[in-house]
PDB file of C-alpha atoms in Angstrom:
ATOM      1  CA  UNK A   1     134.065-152.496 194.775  1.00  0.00           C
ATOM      2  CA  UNK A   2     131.124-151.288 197.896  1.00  0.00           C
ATOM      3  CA  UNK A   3     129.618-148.283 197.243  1.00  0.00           C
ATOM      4  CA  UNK A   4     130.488-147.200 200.659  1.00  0.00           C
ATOM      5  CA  UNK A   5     128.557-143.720 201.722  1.00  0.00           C
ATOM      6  CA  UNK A   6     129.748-141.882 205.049  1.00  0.00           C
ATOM      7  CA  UNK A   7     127.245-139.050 205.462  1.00  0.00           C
ATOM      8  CA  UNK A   8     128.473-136.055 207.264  1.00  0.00           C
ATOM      9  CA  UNK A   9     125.662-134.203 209.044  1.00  0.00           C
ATOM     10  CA  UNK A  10     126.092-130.437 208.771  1.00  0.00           C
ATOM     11  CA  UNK A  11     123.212-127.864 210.322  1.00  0.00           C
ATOM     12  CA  UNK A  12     125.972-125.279 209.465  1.00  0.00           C
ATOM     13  CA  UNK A  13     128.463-124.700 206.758  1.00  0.00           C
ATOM     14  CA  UNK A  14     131.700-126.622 208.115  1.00  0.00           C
ATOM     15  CA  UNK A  15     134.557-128.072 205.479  1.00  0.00           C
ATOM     16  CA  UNK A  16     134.548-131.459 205.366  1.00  0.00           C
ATOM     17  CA  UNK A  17     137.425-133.503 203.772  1.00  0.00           C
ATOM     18  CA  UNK A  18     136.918-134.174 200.000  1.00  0.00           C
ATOM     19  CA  UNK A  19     137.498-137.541 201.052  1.00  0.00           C
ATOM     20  CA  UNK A  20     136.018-140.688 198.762  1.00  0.00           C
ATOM     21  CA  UNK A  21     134.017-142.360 201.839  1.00  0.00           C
ATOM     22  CA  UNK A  22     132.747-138.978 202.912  1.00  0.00           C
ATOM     23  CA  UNK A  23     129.329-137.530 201.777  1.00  0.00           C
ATOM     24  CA  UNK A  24     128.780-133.811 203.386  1.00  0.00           C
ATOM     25  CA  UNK A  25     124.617-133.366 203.395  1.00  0.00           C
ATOM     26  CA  UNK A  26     123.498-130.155 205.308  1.00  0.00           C
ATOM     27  CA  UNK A  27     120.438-131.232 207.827  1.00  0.00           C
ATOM     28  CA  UNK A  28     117.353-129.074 208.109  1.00  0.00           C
ATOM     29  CA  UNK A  29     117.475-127.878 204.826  1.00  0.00           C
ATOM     30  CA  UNK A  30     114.299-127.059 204.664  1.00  0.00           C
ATOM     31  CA  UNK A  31     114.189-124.542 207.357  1.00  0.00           C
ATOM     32  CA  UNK A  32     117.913-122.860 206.441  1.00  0.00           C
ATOM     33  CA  UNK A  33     118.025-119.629 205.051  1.00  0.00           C
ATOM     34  CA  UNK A  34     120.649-121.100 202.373  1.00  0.00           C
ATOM     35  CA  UNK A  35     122.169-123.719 201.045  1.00  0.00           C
ATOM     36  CA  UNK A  36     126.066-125.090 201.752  1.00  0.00           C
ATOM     37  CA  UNK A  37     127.231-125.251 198.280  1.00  0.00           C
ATOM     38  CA  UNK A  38     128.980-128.692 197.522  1.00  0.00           C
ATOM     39  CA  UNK A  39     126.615-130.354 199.880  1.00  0.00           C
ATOM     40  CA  UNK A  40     123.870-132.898 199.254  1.00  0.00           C
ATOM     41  CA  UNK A  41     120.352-131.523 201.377  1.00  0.00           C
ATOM     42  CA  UNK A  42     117.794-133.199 203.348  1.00  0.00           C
ATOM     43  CA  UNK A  43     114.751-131.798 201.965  1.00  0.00           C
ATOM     44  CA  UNK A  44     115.324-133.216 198.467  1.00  0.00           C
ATOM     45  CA  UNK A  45     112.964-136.194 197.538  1.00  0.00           C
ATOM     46  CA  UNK A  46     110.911-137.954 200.011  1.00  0.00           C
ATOM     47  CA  UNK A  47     111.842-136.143 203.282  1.00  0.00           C
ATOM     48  CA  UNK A  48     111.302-134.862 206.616  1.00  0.00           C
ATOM     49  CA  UNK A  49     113.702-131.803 207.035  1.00  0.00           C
ATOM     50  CA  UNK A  50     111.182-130.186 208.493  1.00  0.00           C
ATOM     51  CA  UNK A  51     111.273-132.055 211.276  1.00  0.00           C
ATOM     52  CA  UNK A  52     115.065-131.249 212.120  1.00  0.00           C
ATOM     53  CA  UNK A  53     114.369-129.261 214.928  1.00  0.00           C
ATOM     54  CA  UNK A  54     113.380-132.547 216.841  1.00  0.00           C
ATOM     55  CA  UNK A  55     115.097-134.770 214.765  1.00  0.00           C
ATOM     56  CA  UNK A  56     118.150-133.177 214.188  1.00  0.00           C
ATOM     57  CA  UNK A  57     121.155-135.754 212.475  1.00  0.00           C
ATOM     58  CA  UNK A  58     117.969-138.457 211.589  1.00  0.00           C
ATOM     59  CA  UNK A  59     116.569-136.122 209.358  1.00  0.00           C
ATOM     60  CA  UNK A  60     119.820-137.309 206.928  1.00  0.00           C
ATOM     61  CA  UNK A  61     119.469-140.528 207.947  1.00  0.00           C
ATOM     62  CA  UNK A  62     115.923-141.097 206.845  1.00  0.00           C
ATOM     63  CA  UNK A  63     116.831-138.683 203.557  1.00  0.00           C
ATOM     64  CA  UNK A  64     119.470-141.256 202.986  1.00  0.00           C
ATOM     65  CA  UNK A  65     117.280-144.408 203.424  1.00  0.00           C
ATOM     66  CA  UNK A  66     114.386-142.884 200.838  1.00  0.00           C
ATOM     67  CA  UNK A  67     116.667-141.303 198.461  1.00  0.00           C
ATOM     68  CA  UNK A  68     120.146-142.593 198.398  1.00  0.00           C
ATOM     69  CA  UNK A  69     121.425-145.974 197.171  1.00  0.00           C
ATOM     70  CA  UNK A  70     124.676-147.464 198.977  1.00  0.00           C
ATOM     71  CA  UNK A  71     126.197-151.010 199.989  1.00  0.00           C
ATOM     72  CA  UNK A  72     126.985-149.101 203.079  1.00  0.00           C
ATOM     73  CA  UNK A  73     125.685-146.416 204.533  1.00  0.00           C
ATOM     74  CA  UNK A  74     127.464-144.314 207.156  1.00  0.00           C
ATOM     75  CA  UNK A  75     126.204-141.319 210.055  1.00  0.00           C
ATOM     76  CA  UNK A  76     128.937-139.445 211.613  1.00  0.00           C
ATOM     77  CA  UNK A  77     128.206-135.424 212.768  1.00  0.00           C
ATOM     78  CA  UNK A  78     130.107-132.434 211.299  1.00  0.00           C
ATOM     79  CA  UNK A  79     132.036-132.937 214.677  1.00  0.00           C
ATOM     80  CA  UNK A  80     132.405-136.793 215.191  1.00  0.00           C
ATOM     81  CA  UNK A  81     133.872-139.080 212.926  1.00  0.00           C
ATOM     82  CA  UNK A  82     134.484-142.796 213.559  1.00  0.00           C
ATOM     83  CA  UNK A  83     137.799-143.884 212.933  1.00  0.00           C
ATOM     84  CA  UNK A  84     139.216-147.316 212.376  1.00  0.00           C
ATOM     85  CA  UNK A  85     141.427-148.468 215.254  1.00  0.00           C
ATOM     86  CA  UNK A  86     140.093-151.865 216.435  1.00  0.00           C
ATOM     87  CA  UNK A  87     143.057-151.334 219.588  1.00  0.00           C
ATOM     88  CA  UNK A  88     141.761-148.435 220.640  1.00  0.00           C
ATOM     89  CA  UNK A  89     141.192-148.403 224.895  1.00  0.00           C
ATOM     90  CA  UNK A  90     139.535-144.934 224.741  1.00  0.00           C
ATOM     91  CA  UNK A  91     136.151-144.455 222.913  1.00  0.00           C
ATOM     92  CA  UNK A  92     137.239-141.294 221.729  1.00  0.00           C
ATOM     93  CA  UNK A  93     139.918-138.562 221.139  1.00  0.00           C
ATOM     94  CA  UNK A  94     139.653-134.964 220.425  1.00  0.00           C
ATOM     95  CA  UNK A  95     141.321-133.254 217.574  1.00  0.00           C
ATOM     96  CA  UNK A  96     141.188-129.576 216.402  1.00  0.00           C
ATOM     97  CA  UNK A  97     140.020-130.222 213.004  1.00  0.00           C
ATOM     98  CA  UNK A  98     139.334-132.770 209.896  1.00  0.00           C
ATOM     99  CA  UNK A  99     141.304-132.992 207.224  1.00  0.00           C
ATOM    100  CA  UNK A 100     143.133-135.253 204.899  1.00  0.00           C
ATOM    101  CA  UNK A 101     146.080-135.836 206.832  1.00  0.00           C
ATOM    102  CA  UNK A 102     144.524-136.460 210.131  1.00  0.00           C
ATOM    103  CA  UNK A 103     142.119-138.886 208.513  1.00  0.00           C
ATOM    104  CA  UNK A 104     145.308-140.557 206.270  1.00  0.00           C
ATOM    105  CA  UNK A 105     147.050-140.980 210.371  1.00  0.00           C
ATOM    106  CA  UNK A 106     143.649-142.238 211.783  1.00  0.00           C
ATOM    107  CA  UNK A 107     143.846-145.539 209.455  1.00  0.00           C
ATOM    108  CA  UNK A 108     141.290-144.298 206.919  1.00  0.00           C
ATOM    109  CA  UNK A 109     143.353-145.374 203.761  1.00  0.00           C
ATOM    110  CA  UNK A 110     142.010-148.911 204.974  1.00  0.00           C
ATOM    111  CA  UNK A 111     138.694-148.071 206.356  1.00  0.00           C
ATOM    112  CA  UNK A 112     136.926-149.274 203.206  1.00  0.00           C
ATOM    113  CA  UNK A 113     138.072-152.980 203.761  1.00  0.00           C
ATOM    114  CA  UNK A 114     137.088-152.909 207.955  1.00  0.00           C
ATOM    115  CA  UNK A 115     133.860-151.882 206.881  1.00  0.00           C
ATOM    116  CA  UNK A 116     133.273-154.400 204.341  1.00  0.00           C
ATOM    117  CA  UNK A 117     134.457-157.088 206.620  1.00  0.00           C
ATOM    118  CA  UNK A 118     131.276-155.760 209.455  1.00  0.00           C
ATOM    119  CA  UNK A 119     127.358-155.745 209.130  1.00  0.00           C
ATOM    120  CA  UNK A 120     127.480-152.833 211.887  1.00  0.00           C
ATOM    121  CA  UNK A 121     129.880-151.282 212.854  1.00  0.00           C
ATOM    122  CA  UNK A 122     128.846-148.866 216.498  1.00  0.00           C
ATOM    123  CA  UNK A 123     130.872-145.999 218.361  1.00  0.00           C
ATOM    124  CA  UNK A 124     132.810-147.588 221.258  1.00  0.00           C
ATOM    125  CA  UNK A 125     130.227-148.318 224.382  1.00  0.00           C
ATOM    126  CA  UNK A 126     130.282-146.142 226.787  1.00  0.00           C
ATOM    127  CA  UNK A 127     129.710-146.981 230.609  1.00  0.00           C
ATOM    128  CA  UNK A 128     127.995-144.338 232.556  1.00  0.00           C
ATOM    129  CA  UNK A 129     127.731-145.997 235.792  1.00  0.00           C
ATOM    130  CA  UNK A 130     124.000-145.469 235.917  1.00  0.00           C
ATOM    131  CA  UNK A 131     121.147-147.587 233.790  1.00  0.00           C
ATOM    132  CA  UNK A 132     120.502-145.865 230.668  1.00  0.00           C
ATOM    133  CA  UNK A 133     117.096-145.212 231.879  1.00  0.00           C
ATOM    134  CA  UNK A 134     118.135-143.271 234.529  1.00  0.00           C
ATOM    135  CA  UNK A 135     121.153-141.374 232.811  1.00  0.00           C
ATOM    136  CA  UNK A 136     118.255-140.378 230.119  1.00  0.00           C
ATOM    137  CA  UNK A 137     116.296-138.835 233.109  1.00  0.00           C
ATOM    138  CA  UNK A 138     118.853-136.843 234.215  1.00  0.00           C
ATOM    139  CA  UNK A 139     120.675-135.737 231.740  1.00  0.00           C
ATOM    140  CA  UNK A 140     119.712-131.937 230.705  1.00  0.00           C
ATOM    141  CA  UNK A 141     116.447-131.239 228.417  1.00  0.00           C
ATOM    142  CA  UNK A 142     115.551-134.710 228.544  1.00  0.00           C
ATOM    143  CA  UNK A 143     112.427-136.051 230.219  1.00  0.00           C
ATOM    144  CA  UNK A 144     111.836-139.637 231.568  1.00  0.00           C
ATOM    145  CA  UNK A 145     108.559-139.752 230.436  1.00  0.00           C
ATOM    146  CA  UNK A 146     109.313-139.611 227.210  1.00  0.00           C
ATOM    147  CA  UNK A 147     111.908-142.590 227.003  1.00  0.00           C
ATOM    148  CA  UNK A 148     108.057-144.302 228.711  1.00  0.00           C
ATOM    149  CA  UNK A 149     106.356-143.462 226.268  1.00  0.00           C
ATOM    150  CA  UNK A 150     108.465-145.139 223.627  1.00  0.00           C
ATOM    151  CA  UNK A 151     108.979-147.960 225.721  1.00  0.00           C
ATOM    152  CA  UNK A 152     105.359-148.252 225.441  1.00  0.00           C
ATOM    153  CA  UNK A 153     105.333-148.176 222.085  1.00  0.00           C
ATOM    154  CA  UNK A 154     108.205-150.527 221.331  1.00  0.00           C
ATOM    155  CA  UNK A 155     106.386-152.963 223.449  1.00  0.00           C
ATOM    156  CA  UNK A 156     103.159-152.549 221.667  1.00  0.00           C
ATOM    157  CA  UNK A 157     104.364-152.516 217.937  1.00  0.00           C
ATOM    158  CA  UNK A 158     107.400-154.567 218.215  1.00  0.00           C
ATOM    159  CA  UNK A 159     106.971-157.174 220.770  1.00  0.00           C
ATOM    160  CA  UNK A 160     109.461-159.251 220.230  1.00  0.00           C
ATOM    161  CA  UNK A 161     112.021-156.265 221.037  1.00  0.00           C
ATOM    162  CA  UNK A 162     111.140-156.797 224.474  1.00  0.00           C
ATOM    163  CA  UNK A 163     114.050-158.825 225.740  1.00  0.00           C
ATOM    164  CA  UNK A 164     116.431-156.437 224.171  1.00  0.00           C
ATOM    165  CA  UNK A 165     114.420-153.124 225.007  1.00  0.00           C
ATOM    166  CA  UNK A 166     114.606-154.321 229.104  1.00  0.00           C
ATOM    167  CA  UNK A 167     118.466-155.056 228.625  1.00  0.00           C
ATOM    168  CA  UNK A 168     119.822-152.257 227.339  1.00  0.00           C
ATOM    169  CA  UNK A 169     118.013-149.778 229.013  1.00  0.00           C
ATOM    170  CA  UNK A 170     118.705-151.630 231.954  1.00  0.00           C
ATOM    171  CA  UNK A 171     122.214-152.099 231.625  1.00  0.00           C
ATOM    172  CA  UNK A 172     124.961-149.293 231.913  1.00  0.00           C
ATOM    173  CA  UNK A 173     126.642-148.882 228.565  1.00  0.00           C
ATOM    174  CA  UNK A 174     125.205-146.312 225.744  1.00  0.00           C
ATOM    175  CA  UNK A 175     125.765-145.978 222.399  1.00  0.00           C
ATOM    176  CA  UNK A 176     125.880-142.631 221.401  1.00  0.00           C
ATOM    177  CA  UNK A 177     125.334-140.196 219.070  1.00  0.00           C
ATOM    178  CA  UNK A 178     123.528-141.776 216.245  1.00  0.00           C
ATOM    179  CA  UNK A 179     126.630-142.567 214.463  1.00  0.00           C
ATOM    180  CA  UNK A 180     127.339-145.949 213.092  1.00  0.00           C
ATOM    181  CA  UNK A 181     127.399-147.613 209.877  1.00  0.00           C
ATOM    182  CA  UNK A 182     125.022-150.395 208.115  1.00  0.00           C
ATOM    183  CA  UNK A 183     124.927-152.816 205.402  1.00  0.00           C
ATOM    184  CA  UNK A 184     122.590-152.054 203.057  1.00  0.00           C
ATOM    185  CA  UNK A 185     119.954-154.672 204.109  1.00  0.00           C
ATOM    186  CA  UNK A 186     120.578-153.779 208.090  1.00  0.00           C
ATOM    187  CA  UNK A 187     120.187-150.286 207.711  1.00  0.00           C
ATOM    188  CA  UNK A 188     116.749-150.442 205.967  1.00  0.00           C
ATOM    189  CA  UNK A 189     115.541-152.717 208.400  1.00  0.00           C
ATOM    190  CA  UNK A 190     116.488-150.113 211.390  1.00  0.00           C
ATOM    191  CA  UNK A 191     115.132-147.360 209.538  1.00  0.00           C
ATOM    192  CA  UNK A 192     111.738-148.899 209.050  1.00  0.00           C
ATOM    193  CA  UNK A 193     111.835-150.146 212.901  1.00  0.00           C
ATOM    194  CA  UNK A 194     113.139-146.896 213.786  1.00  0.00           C
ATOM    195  CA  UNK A 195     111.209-144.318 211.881  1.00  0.00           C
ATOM    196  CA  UNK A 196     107.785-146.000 212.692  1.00  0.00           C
ATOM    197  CA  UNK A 197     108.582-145.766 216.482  1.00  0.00           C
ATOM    198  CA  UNK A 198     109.217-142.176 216.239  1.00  0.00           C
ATOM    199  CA  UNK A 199     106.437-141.545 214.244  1.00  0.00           C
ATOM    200  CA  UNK A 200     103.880-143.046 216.637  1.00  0.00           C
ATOM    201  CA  UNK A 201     106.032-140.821 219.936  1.00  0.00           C
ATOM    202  CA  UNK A 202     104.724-137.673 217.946  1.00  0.00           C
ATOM    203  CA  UNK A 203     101.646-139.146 217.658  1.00  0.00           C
ATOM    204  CA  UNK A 204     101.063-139.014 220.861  1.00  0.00           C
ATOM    205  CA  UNK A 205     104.049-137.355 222.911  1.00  0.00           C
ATOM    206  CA  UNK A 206     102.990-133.874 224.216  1.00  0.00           C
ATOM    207  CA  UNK A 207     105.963-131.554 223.538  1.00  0.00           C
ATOM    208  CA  UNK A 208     103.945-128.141 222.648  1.00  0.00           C
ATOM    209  CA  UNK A 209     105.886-126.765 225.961  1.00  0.00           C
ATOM    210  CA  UNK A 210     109.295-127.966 225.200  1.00  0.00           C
ATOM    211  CA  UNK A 211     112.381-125.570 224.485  1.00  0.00           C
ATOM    212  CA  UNK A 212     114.585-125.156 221.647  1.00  0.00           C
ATOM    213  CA  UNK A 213     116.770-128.135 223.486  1.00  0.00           C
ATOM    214  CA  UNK A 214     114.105-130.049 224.594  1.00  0.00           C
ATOM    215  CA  UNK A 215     112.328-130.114 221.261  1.00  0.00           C
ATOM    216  CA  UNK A 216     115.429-132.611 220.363  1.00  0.00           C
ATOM    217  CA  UNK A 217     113.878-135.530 221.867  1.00  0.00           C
ATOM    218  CA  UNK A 218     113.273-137.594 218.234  1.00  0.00           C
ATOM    219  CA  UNK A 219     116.828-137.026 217.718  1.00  0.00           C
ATOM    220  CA  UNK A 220     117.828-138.410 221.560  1.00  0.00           C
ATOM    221  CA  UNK A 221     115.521-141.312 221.658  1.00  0.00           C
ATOM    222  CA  UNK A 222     116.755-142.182 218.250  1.00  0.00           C
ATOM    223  CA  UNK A 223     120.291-142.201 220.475  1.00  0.00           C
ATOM    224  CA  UNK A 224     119.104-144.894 222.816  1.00  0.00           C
ATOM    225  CA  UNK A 225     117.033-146.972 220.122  1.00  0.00           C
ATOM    226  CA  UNK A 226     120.252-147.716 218.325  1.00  0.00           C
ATOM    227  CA  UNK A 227     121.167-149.375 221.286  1.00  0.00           C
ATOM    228  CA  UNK A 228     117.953-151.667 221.571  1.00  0.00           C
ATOM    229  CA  UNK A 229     118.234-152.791 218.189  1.00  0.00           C
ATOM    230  CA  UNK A 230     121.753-153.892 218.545  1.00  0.00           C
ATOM    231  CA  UNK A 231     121.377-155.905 221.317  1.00  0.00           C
ATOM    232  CA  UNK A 232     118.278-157.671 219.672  1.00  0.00           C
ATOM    233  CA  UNK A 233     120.351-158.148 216.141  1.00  0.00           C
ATOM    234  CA  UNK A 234     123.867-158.707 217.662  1.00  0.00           C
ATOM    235  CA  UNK A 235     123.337-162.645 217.690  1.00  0.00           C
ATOM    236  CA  UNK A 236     122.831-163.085 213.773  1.00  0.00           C
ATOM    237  CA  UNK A 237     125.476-160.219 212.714  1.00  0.00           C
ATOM    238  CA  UNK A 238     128.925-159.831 212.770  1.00  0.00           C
ATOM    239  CA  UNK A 239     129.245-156.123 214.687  1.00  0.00           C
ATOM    240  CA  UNK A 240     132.468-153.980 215.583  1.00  0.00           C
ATOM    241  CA  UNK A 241     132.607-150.856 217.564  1.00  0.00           C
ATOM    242  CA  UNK A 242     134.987-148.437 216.888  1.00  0.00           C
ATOM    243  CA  UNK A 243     136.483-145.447 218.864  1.00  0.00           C
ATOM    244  CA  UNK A 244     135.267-141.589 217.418  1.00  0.00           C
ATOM    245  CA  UNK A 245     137.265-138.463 217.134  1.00  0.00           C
ATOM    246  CA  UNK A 246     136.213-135.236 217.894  1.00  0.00           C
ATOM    247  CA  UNK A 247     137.400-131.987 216.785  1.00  0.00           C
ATOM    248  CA  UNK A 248     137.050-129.304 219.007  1.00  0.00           C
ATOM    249  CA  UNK A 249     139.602-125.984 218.114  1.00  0.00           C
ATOM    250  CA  UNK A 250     139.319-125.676 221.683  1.00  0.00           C
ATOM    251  CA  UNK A 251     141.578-129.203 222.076  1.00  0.00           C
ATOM    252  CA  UNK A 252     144.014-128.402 224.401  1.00  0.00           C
ATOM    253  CA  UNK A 253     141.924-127.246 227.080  1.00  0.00           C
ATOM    254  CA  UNK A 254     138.986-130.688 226.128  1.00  0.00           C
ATOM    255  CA  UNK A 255     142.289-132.877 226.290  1.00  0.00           C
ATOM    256  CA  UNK A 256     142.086-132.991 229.926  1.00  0.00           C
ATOM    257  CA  UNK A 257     138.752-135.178 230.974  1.00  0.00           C
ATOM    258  CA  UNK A 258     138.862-137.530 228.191  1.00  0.00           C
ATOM    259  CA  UNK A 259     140.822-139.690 229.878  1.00  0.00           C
ATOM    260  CA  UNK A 260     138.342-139.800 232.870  1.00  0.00           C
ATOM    261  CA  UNK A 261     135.438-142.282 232.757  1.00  0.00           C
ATOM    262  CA  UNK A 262     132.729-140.590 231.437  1.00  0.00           C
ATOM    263  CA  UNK A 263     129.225-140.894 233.956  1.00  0.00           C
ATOM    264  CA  UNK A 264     131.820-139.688 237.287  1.00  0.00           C
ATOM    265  CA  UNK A 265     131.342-136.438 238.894  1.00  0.00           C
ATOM    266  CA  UNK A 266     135.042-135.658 238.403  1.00  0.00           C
ATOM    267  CA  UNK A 267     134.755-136.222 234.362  1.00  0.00           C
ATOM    268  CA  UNK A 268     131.303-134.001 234.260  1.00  0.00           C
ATOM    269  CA  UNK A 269     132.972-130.983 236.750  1.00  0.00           C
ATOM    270  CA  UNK A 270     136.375-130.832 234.678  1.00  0.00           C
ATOM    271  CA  UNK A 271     134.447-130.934 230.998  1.00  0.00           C
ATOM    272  CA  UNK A 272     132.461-128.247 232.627  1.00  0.00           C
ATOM    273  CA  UNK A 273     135.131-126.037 233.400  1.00  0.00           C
ATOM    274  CA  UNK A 274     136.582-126.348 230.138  1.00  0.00           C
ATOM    275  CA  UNK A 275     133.608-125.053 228.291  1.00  0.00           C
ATOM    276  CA  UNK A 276     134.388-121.929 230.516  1.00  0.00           C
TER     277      UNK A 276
END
């Protein structure tokens, strides 16, 4: 049988279903004040929890690629889970909360088997309307110079990433969150791709000025690198996306724009209203 690991990323102490597929880990251990007891941590080993503050989730994921040994490896968020409904039309529902029940209704008695069946398996794209260079611009605390920069990079240390690099950021459909799951062999190779990107950004990137929010960038380039290195492998590996719930306590009030297209200034005014 896979050794199939789903890693639940957790910067604070939320339950997470003693499920078999499911792997709590807190992120950022290394800057918490304590540890969330039953959980793995990111600053065991070879590590960079330090970093979570502008890594945030990747901090697991590159804990997990120096530390952990899987046939799979999985990233979903303390709030985001994938779920395995290949007929889904929606990329994503909302829920209150996680727990065995929901998961046992959401098809994940039989998630073991889709995922052994996939190389990758990807959230559901989502089409925002706008190229994913410009919906990186202007979305909040990110700045367009920074998505440059990398593109620099990527050009420089990975040429042949070109093709894919201008066609997704190009195009209109993200891949968010930095929540999929890898064979073994795929995942290392997007780590090491990945992780020596990044590395070079903070090289050279000048964030000294940046805000708690903006200090995320690692963590949202990371978002639209997952992206760029699908469309460059897609050709040699059998891929699936899959839609992702969310649980939000706040559900019946969230309920309401998920059913808009997400990118339209009727989606973005009613989601704002309901964080009122």
């Amino acid at each position: 049988m896979a050794d199939i690991k789903l890693f639940v990323c957790c910067h604070q102490p939320e339950e997470v279903p003693k499920h078999p597929l499911l792997v709590p880990v807190q992120v950022g251990a290394a800057l918490a004040d304590s540890r969330f007891p039953g959980f793995l941590y990111d600053d065991t080993g070879e590590n960079i929890s330090a970093k979570n503050r502008s890594y945030c989730e990747l901090t697991a994921q590159y804990w997990a690629w120096k530390n952990a040994d899987a046939d799979y490896y999985g990233f979903f968020h303390y709030r985001r889970y994938l779920y395995p409904d290949i007929r889904a039309k929606r990329p994503y529902q909302i829920e209150k909360k996680a727990d065995i029940s929901l998961l046992n209704r959401l098809g994940y008695e039989g998630f073991s088997d889709l995922i052994q069946q996939h190389d990758l398996i990807l959230p559901m794209g989502e089409n925002m309307y706008l190229p994913v260079r410009e919906h990186y611009a202007k979305a909040s605390f990110h700045h367009r110079e920074d998505l440059e920069l990398t593109e620099k990079i990527v050009r420089e240390i990975s040429p042949g990433y070109e093709t894919a690099l201008e066609q997704y950021l190009s195009g209109t459909v993200c891949y968010f969150g930095n929540i999929f799951i890898m064979k073994k062999t795929i995942f290392q190779e997007y780590c090491s791709w990945l992780f020596s990107i990044l590395e070079e950004f903070d090289r050279r990137a000048n964030t000294g000025s940046y805000g708690p929010q903006e200090m995320r960038v690692d963590g949202y380039l990371g978002e639209r690198l997952l992206g760029v290195f699908y469309l460059h492998q897609r050709d040699r590996l059998d891929v699936l996306e899959l839609p992702r719930v969310h649980f939000d306590k706040r559900r019946e009030k969230q309920v309401l724009y998920q059913f808009l297209p997400p990118g339209t200034k009727r989606r973005a005014a009613i989601k704002h209203l309901c964080k009122g």
